[in-house]
Structure formats: structure tokens, C-alpha cells
Amino acid sequence: MGDYRAAAAGGGVLAATLASREVLHGLLRRLTWIELRSALVLAVMTTVVLPLLPDKAVDPWGGFNPREVWVFTILIAGISYAGYVAVRILGARRGLVVSSVTGAVVSSTAVTIALARSARTSGGVLTLVGAACLAAAVSIIRVVVVVLVLEPAVAGLVATSALAAAVGFGCVGGFFLSAYGDQKVDSDLVRNPFELYPLLAFAVLFSIASVASAWMAGLIGSRGVLAVSTLSGLFDVDVAVLSALRLVAGPTSTQTAAWAVLVALAANALGRIGMAAIAGPVRFAGGMLLATLIAMALGAAVFFLTGAMSWSSSI
């Protein structure tokens, strides 16, 4: 074609790929057909399904835009898939900390439930609590990154308080792990994020939360968005956060969306305590309660010290 620069670039990439073939083969041996199929599902979701969806609201309240819902579903599934692949490469059985922290990229709630179940038969309950605290910290950081990508203005309002809470979880988790030792994990903490039913369930829940947020925002204002964020955040923080963010520049202001993100994070933290109490022993749930109170207190302190009280005028 006469473009020597393109030919040189292609030759360099080809040489680098061939030189890395042993490393690539090693990675492929660690991944199974399930992971490769998941990558193909992500490609189909992005290049086949997404262009076919209408890019406009199809409900009377302007809350359900099929293409937006699918874009957010792809975003969360992609992040989860990255965490899943990391677990497969690192090995979920190589240590409690690695498994919990990496697994939290997919779902900190799932990690907490798995650890709570292990605590029923394990003697190292506080060690497991420490791992769950680290998972909670990673989950908060993950949410902040998602908000930063989608709505930087909202991220600027929530980052300091949210990250302060993450530091609280991290410090408590580090204390428990250092004080009470470490132990191996007997079961995988992460499942394939591209299993069909959980993926469709996320899309459905996100659609319902989006419509409910738009409806309640039009009905009773910003308090409706906060109510929906609280309820949905108890079960899935991603659904709550994304449904609030998509209303920015519409019926919801940036400050209200920031409130909704923080409320969703707090509700999700409390929801994890309830699930831990159901799945594990009282001591495990008590440890999670203590860690959550410390993290929320630290986040609230930073919230007030940074002058966030001025937000009250938007609620």
C-alpha cells in the first residue's frame, strides 16, 4: 500500500507477539473454554446486540433507554470479567487475601457470603472477617473508578468520603489479618461473570431501578432517587449507582447523584452485614458490623470536614 510506517509498526507488533509466544501459551493453558467463551460473549454483546438497540427512552418517564442499559451492563460485565481472569491467572487457592481482593472486583457481596459460610466450619473467623473487609474496600474503590469514568463531576464530590471509608475497611482488615494470621481458601470465591441468567438478571434489575428512579424523581424529586438507591443498594451497588448516574443532566442534579452514590454504598455495606449474619456465625457478622461502623464513621468525618454540608441545599 506504500505506507512504510504502517508496515514497520505491523512488523514490530508481529515480532513482539512471536517473542511472547511462550508467555501467551502459558496464559492460555490457565484459561479454559469458559473464559474464552466469555470473551466471545462480550464481543457479541458489544458488536452485535448493542447496535440493534434503540438509543432513546421507551417509557413515559424517560428512565428506560435500552442502549444505555446495555452499555452499562457491558461495562460492569467487562470489569467483572477482568477480575475473573485475574483470579484464574493468579489462582483462587493461592491465598485468602489474593482470592478475596481479586474476587471483590466481581462481587464483594458474593465474597462476603462465601467467607461467612467458610467461617461456620473454620477456626479463623477473624481472619475471614479481615479478608471480607479488604473485599469491601476494593468494592468501594471499584465504584469510585466506575463513577469517575462515567461522571467525573460526581466522582469529584464522592471520592474523598468514599475512599476514606475504603481506607477504614482496609485498616480494619489489615489489623485482623496481621493479628490473627492467614489461612488457605477451600473454595472458589468467584464465578464466571458471563453466566447467562445472572447477566440478564442484572440488566433487568438495572432497567427496573432506572425506571423507578426516573418515575420517583419526577414524582417527589431528589428524595425519590435516594429512596430507590437505598433499596437497590442493599442488594446490588452497581444497579443503584448506575441508575442514579444515568439521570445526571436530566431530572437529577450532580449533587443529588453524588448523594445517591454515597447512600448506595452505605446501604450495600449494611446489606452485606445482614447477609453475613444469615450465612455465617454471629462472630463473623459482629466483626463485619464493627468494621462497617468504623468505615462509615471515617467516611462521614471526611464528608463533614470537606464542607460537604453545603450539599444539603440540593436535597
Short mmCIF file of C-alpha atoms in Angstrom, two decimals:
data_model
loop_
_atom_site.label_atom_id
_atom_site.label_comp_id
_atom_site.label_asym_id
_atom_site.label_seq_id
_atom_site.Cartn_x
_atom_site.Cartn_y
_atom_site.Cartn_z
CA MET A 1 0.00 0.00 0.00
CA GLY A 2 3.05 2.24 0.08
CA ASP A 3 2.86 3.15 3.78
CA TYR A 4 6.22 2.11 5.22
CA ARG A 5 5.32 3.34 8.71
CA ALA A 6 2.32 1.00 8.89
CA ALA A 7 4.47 -1.87 7.62
CA ALA A 8 7.15 -1.13 10.22
CA ALA A 9 4.58 -0.93 13.01
CA GLY A 10 2.98 -4.18 11.91
CA GLY A 11 6.37 -5.89 11.78
CA GLY A 12 7.22 -4.67 15.27
CA VAL A 13 3.92 -5.90 16.71
CA LEU A 14 4.33 -9.26 14.97
CA ALA A 15 7.88 -9.67 16.30
CA ALA A 16 6.76 -8.78 19.84
CA THR A 17 3.90 -11.26 19.62
CA LEU A 18 6.14 -14.07 18.40
CA ALA A 19 8.74 -13.27 21.08
CA SER A 20 5.99 -13.50 23.73
CA ARG A 21 4.51 -16.76 22.49
CA GLU A 22 5.71 -18.81 25.46
CA VAL A 23 4.15 -16.37 27.92
CA LEU A 24 0.92 -16.27 25.89
CA HIS A 25 0.78 -20.06 25.68
CA GLY A 26 1.25 -20.25 29.43
CA LEU A 27 -1.66 -17.88 29.99
CA LEU A 28 -3.85 -19.81 27.57
CA ARG A 29 -3.13 -23.04 29.41
CA ARG A 30 -4.51 -21.43 32.58
CA LEU A 31 -7.71 -20.33 30.85
CA THR A 32 -10.41 -22.76 29.86
CA TRP A 33 -13.13 -22.72 27.21
CA ILE A 34 -15.40 -21.00 29.75
CA GLU A 35 -13.17 -17.92 29.84
CA LEU A 36 -12.69 -17.86 26.07
CA ARG A 37 -16.43 -18.23 25.56
CA SER A 38 -16.98 -15.31 27.94
CA ALA A 39 -14.72 -13.13 25.81
CA LEU A 40 -16.77 -14.09 22.76
CA VAL A 41 -20.00 -13.27 24.61
CA LEU A 42 -18.57 -9.83 25.45
CA ALA A 43 -17.71 -9.30 21.79
CA VAL A 44 -21.23 -10.29 20.69
CA MET A 45 -22.81 -8.06 23.33
CA THR A 46 -20.76 -5.11 22.10
CA THR A 47 -20.68 -5.54 18.31
CA VAL A 48 -23.93 -7.38 17.57
CA VAL A 49 -26.56 -6.67 20.23
CA LEU A 50 -25.64 -3.07 21.12
CA PRO A 51 -26.07 -1.56 17.60
CA LEU A 52 -29.53 -3.15 17.31
CA LEU A 53 -30.93 -1.47 20.43
CA PRO A 54 -32.79 1.86 20.18
CA ASP A 55 -30.96 4.84 21.67
CA LYS A 56 -33.98 6.58 23.18
CA ALA A 57 -36.24 6.27 26.18
CA VAL A 58 -39.19 3.95 25.56
CA ASP A 59 -41.12 4.58 28.77
CA PRO A 60 -43.27 7.59 29.71
CA TRP A 61 -40.83 8.79 32.41
CA GLY A 62 -37.67 8.70 30.28
CA GLY A 63 -35.95 6.18 32.52
CA PHE A 64 -35.53 3.15 30.26
CA ASN A 65 -33.13 3.64 27.35
CA PRO A 66 -32.31 0.12 26.05
CA ARG A 67 -28.95 1.09 24.60
CA GLU A 68 -27.82 2.89 27.78
CA VAL A 69 -28.89 -0.06 29.93
CA TRP A 70 -26.93 -2.44 27.70
CA VAL A 71 -23.84 -0.21 27.67
CA PHE A 72 -23.79 -0.17 31.48
CA THR A 73 -24.33 -3.94 31.53
CA ILE A 74 -21.35 -4.40 29.21
CA LEU A 75 -19.25 -2.07 31.37
CA ILE A 76 -19.92 -3.95 34.60
CA ALA A 77 -19.57 -7.36 32.92
CA GLY A 78 -16.26 -6.28 31.40
CA ILE A 79 -14.86 -5.12 34.74
CA SER A 80 -16.08 -8.32 36.38
CA TYR A 81 -14.54 -10.40 33.61
CA ALA A 82 -11.17 -8.70 34.16
CA GLY A 83 -11.33 -9.65 37.84
CA TYR A 84 -12.40 -13.19 36.99
CA VAL A 85 -9.49 -13.67 34.58
CA ALA A 86 -7.11 -12.28 37.21
CA VAL A 87 -8.33 -14.90 39.67
CA ARG A 88 -7.85 -17.64 37.08
CA ILE A 89 -4.31 -16.46 36.32
CA LEU A 90 -3.27 -15.87 39.93
CA GLY A 91 -5.14 -18.87 41.27
CA ALA A 92 -8.03 -18.58 43.70
CA ARG A 93 -6.39 -21.07 46.04
CA ARG A 94 -3.09 -19.25 46.43
CA GLY A 95 -4.18 -17.31 49.45
CA LEU A 96 -7.09 -15.81 51.26
CA VAL A 97 -6.09 -12.21 50.60
CA VAL A 98 -5.47 -12.63 46.86
CA SER A 99 -8.73 -14.51 46.39
CA SER A 100 -10.82 -12.03 48.37
CA VAL A 101 -9.33 -8.86 46.93
CA THR A 102 -9.46 -10.09 43.34
CA GLY A 103 -12.88 -11.60 43.82
CA ALA A 104 -14.22 -8.28 45.08
CA VAL A 105 -13.70 -6.84 41.61
CA VAL A 106 -16.52 -9.18 40.56
CA SER A 107 -18.72 -9.03 43.67
CA SER A 108 -17.77 -8.14 47.23
CA THR A 109 -21.17 -9.41 48.39
CA ALA A 110 -20.51 -12.84 46.89
CA VAL A 111 -17.07 -12.88 48.51
CA THR A 112 -18.53 -11.92 51.89
CA ILE A 113 -21.16 -14.67 51.71
CA ALA A 114 -18.53 -17.26 50.73
CA LEU A 115 -16.28 -16.19 53.61
CA ALA A 116 -19.21 -16.22 56.04
CA ARG A 117 -20.05 -19.77 55.03
CA SER A 118 -16.41 -20.79 55.49
CA ALA A 119 -16.48 -19.21 58.96
CA ARG A 120 -19.08 -21.77 60.07
CA THR A 121 -16.53 -24.58 59.83
CA SER A 122 -13.28 -22.61 60.21
CA GLY A 123 -11.49 -21.63 63.37
CA GLY A 124 -10.04 -18.44 61.92
CA VAL A 125 -13.23 -16.37 61.94
CA LEU A 126 -11.50 -13.02 62.44
CA THR A 127 -9.05 -13.83 59.65
CA LEU A 128 -12.01 -14.33 57.35
CA VAL A 129 -13.51 -11.06 58.60
CA GLY A 130 -10.26 -9.32 57.69
CA ALA A 131 -10.44 -10.71 54.16
CA ALA A 132 -14.07 -9.59 53.85
CA CYS A 133 -13.06 -6.08 54.95
CA LEU A 134 -10.42 -5.91 52.23
CA ALA A 135 -13.05 -7.05 49.73
CA ALA A 136 -15.34 -4.25 50.90
CA ALA A 137 -12.54 -1.70 50.43
CA VAL A 138 -11.87 -2.94 46.90
CA SER A 139 -15.60 -2.75 46.12
CA ILE A 140 -15.71 0.93 47.11
CA ILE A 141 -12.64 1.73 45.03
CA ARG A 142 -14.24 -0.10 42.11
CA VAL A 143 -17.38 2.04 42.39
CA VAL A 144 -15.32 5.25 42.54
CA VAL A 145 -13.48 4.22 39.36
CA VAL A 146 -16.77 3.50 37.56
CA VAL A 147 -18.20 6.86 38.64
CA LEU A 148 -15.00 8.61 37.55
CA VAL A 149 -15.26 7.06 34.08
CA LEU A 150 -18.96 7.84 33.63
CA GLU A 151 -19.47 11.11 35.52
CA PRO A 152 -16.22 12.82 36.62
CA ALA A 153 -18.15 15.67 38.24
CA VAL A 154 -19.97 13.24 40.54
CA ALA A 155 -16.71 11.43 41.29
CA GLY A 156 -15.21 14.71 42.46
CA LEU A 157 -17.93 15.02 45.09
CA VAL A 158 -17.92 11.44 46.39
CA ALA A 159 -14.30 10.34 46.01
CA THR A 160 -12.86 11.72 49.27
CA SER A 161 -15.61 10.37 51.52
CA ALA A 162 -15.85 7.03 49.72
CA LEU A 163 -12.09 6.48 49.68
CA ALA A 164 -11.92 7.40 53.37
CA ALA A 165 -14.42 4.63 54.07
CA ALA A 166 -12.33 2.28 51.91
CA VAL A 167 -9.27 3.17 54.00
CA GLY A 168 -11.29 2.37 57.13
CA PHE A 169 -12.21 -1.07 55.79
CA GLY A 170 -8.63 -1.63 54.66
CA CYS A 171 -7.14 -0.73 58.05
CA VAL A 172 -9.55 -2.96 59.97
CA GLY A 173 -8.98 -5.79 57.51
CA GLY A 174 -5.22 -5.40 57.72
CA PHE A 175 -5.37 -5.44 61.52
CA PHE A 176 -7.40 -8.65 61.65
CA LEU A 177 -5.18 -10.37 59.09
CA SER A 178 -1.94 -9.34 60.79
CA ALA A 179 -3.18 -10.11 64.28
CA TYR A 180 -4.82 -13.44 63.59
CA GLY A 181 -2.73 -14.85 60.76
CA ASP A 182 -3.69 -16.21 57.36
CA GLN A 183 -5.26 -19.38 56.06
CA LYS A 184 -6.00 -21.04 52.75
CA VAL A 185 -9.31 -20.82 50.95
CA ASP A 186 -11.08 -24.12 50.36
CA SER A 187 -13.46 -22.92 47.66
CA ASP A 188 -13.50 -20.51 44.75
CA LEU A 189 -14.85 -17.08 45.65
CA VAL A 190 -15.52 -16.00 42.09
CA ARG A 191 -17.91 -17.30 39.46
CA ASN A 192 -17.90 -16.67 35.74
CA PRO A 193 -19.40 -13.15 35.28
CA PHE A 194 -20.83 -14.11 31.87
CA GLU A 195 -23.23 -16.77 33.10
CA LEU A 196 -26.41 -16.02 31.17
CA TYR A 197 -29.00 -15.77 33.93
CA PRO A 198 -27.05 -13.50 36.35
CA LEU A 199 -26.14 -11.23 33.44
CA LEU A 200 -29.75 -10.92 32.26
CA ALA A 201 -30.88 -10.51 35.87
CA PHE A 202 -28.51 -7.53 36.25
CA ALA A 203 -29.89 -5.94 33.08
CA VAL A 204 -33.48 -6.45 34.26
CA LEU A 205 -32.80 -5.09 37.76
CA PHE A 206 -30.93 -2.14 36.32
CA SER A 207 -33.84 -1.39 33.98
CA ILE A 208 -36.35 -1.56 36.83
CA ALA A 209 -34.20 0.66 39.05
CA SER A 210 -33.70 3.17 36.20
CA VAL A 211 -37.43 3.43 35.52
CA ALA A 212 -38.22 3.65 39.24
CA SER A 213 -35.61 6.37 39.75
CA ALA A 214 -36.91 8.44 36.83
CA TRP A 215 -40.53 7.99 37.94
CA MET A 216 -39.89 8.89 41.56
CA ALA A 217 -37.60 11.78 40.60
CA GLY A 218 -40.45 13.27 38.59
CA LEU A 219 -42.99 12.48 41.30
CA ILE A 220 -41.30 13.59 44.53
CA GLY A 221 -37.96 14.99 43.34
CA SER A 222 -34.49 14.02 44.51
CA ARG A 223 -35.77 12.14 47.56
CA GLY A 224 -37.25 9.55 45.21
CA VAL A 225 -33.83 8.87 43.68
CA LEU A 226 -32.33 8.44 47.14
CA ALA A 227 -35.08 6.03 48.15
CA VAL A 228 -34.51 3.85 45.09
CA SER A 229 -30.71 3.96 45.62
CA THR A 230 -31.17 2.80 49.20
CA LEU A 231 -33.41 -0.14 48.35
CA SER A 232 -31.47 -1.33 45.31
CA GLY A 233 -28.12 -0.71 47.02
CA LEU A 234 -28.98 -3.25 49.69
CA PHE A 235 -28.70 -5.98 47.06
CA ASP A 236 -26.54 -4.64 44.23
CA VAL A 237 -24.46 -1.48 44.48
CA ASP A 238 -23.80 -1.37 40.73
CA VAL A 239 -27.51 -1.24 39.92
CA ALA A 240 -28.05 1.58 42.41
CA VAL A 241 -25.07 3.65 41.32
CA LEU A 242 -25.59 3.30 37.58
CA SER A 243 -29.31 4.01 37.74
CA ALA A 244 -28.56 7.26 39.58
CA LEU A 245 -25.70 8.31 37.29
CA ARG A 246 -27.75 7.94 34.13
CA LEU A 247 -30.18 10.60 35.42
CA VAL A 248 -27.45 13.26 35.59
CA ALA A 249 -28.15 16.12 33.16
CA GLY A 250 -31.78 15.05 33.23
CA PRO A 251 -34.13 15.20 36.20
CA THR A 252 -31.28 14.67 38.67
CA SER A 253 -28.53 17.16 39.53
CA THR A 254 -24.88 16.24 40.01
CA GLN A 255 -25.16 16.77 43.75
CA THR A 256 -28.21 14.55 44.06
CA ALA A 257 -26.47 11.83 42.05
CA ALA A 258 -23.48 12.11 44.40
CA TRP A 259 -25.79 11.72 47.39
CA ALA A 260 -27.33 8.67 45.70
CA VAL A 261 -23.91 7.07 45.19
CA LEU A 262 -22.95 7.52 48.84
CA VAL A 263 -26.33 6.26 50.02
CA ALA A 264 -25.99 3.21 47.77
CA LEU A 265 -22.52 2.45 49.17
CA ALA A 266 -23.79 2.75 52.75
CA ALA A 267 -26.84 0.60 52.03
CA ASN A 268 -24.70 -2.04 50.36
CA ALA A 269 -22.36 -2.14 53.35
CA LEU A 270 -25.31 -2.68 55.69
CA GLY A 271 -26.76 -5.27 53.33
CA ARG A 272 -23.52 -7.25 53.49
CA ILE A 273 -23.81 -7.38 57.27
CA GLY A 274 -27.30 -8.84 57.01
CA MET A 275 -26.21 -11.46 54.50
CA ALA A 276 -23.19 -12.30 56.64
CA ALA A 277 -25.48 -12.81 59.63
CA ILE A 278 -27.60 -15.23 57.61
CA ALA A 279 -24.73 -17.15 56.01
CA GLY A 280 -22.19 -17.19 58.84
CA PRO A 281 -21.76 -17.24 62.61
CA VAL A 282 -22.56 -14.33 64.90
CA ARG A 283 -18.88 -13.58 65.48
CA PHE A 284 -18.31 -13.07 61.76
CA ALA A 285 -21.30 -10.74 61.41
CA GLY A 286 -20.20 -8.87 64.54
CA GLY A 287 -16.75 -8.31 63.10
CA MET A 288 -18.24 -7.01 59.86
CA LEU A 289 -20.54 -4.71 61.83
CA LEU A 290 -17.59 -3.24 63.75
CA ALA A 291 -15.59 -2.72 60.56
CA THR A 292 -18.56 -1.14 58.79
CA LEU A 293 -19.21 1.29 61.64
CA ILE A 294 -15.55 2.36 61.66
CA ALA A 295 -15.51 2.80 57.88
CA MET A 296 -18.76 4.75 57.84
CA ALA A 297 -17.61 6.95 60.72
CA LEU A 298 -14.37 7.75 58.90
CA GLY A 299 -16.22 8.46 55.66
CA ALA A 300 -18.73 10.69 57.47
CA ALA A 301 -15.94 12.60 59.23
CA VAL A 302 -14.23 13.36 55.93
CA PHE A 303 -17.62 14.24 54.43
CA PHE A 304 -18.25 16.95 57.01
CA LEU A 305 -14.65 18.17 57.21
CA THR A 306 -14.51 18.79 53.46
CA GLY A 307 -17.53 21.08 53.59
CA ALA A 308 -20.00 18.62 52.12
CA MET A 309 -22.70 20.08 54.35
CA SER A 310 -23.37 22.54 51.52
CA TRP A 311 -24.96 19.64 49.64
CA SER A 312 -27.91 19.76 51.98
CA SER A 313 -29.42 22.54 49.90
CA SER A 314 -29.87 20.12 46.99
CA ILE A 315 -31.86 17.54 48.97
#
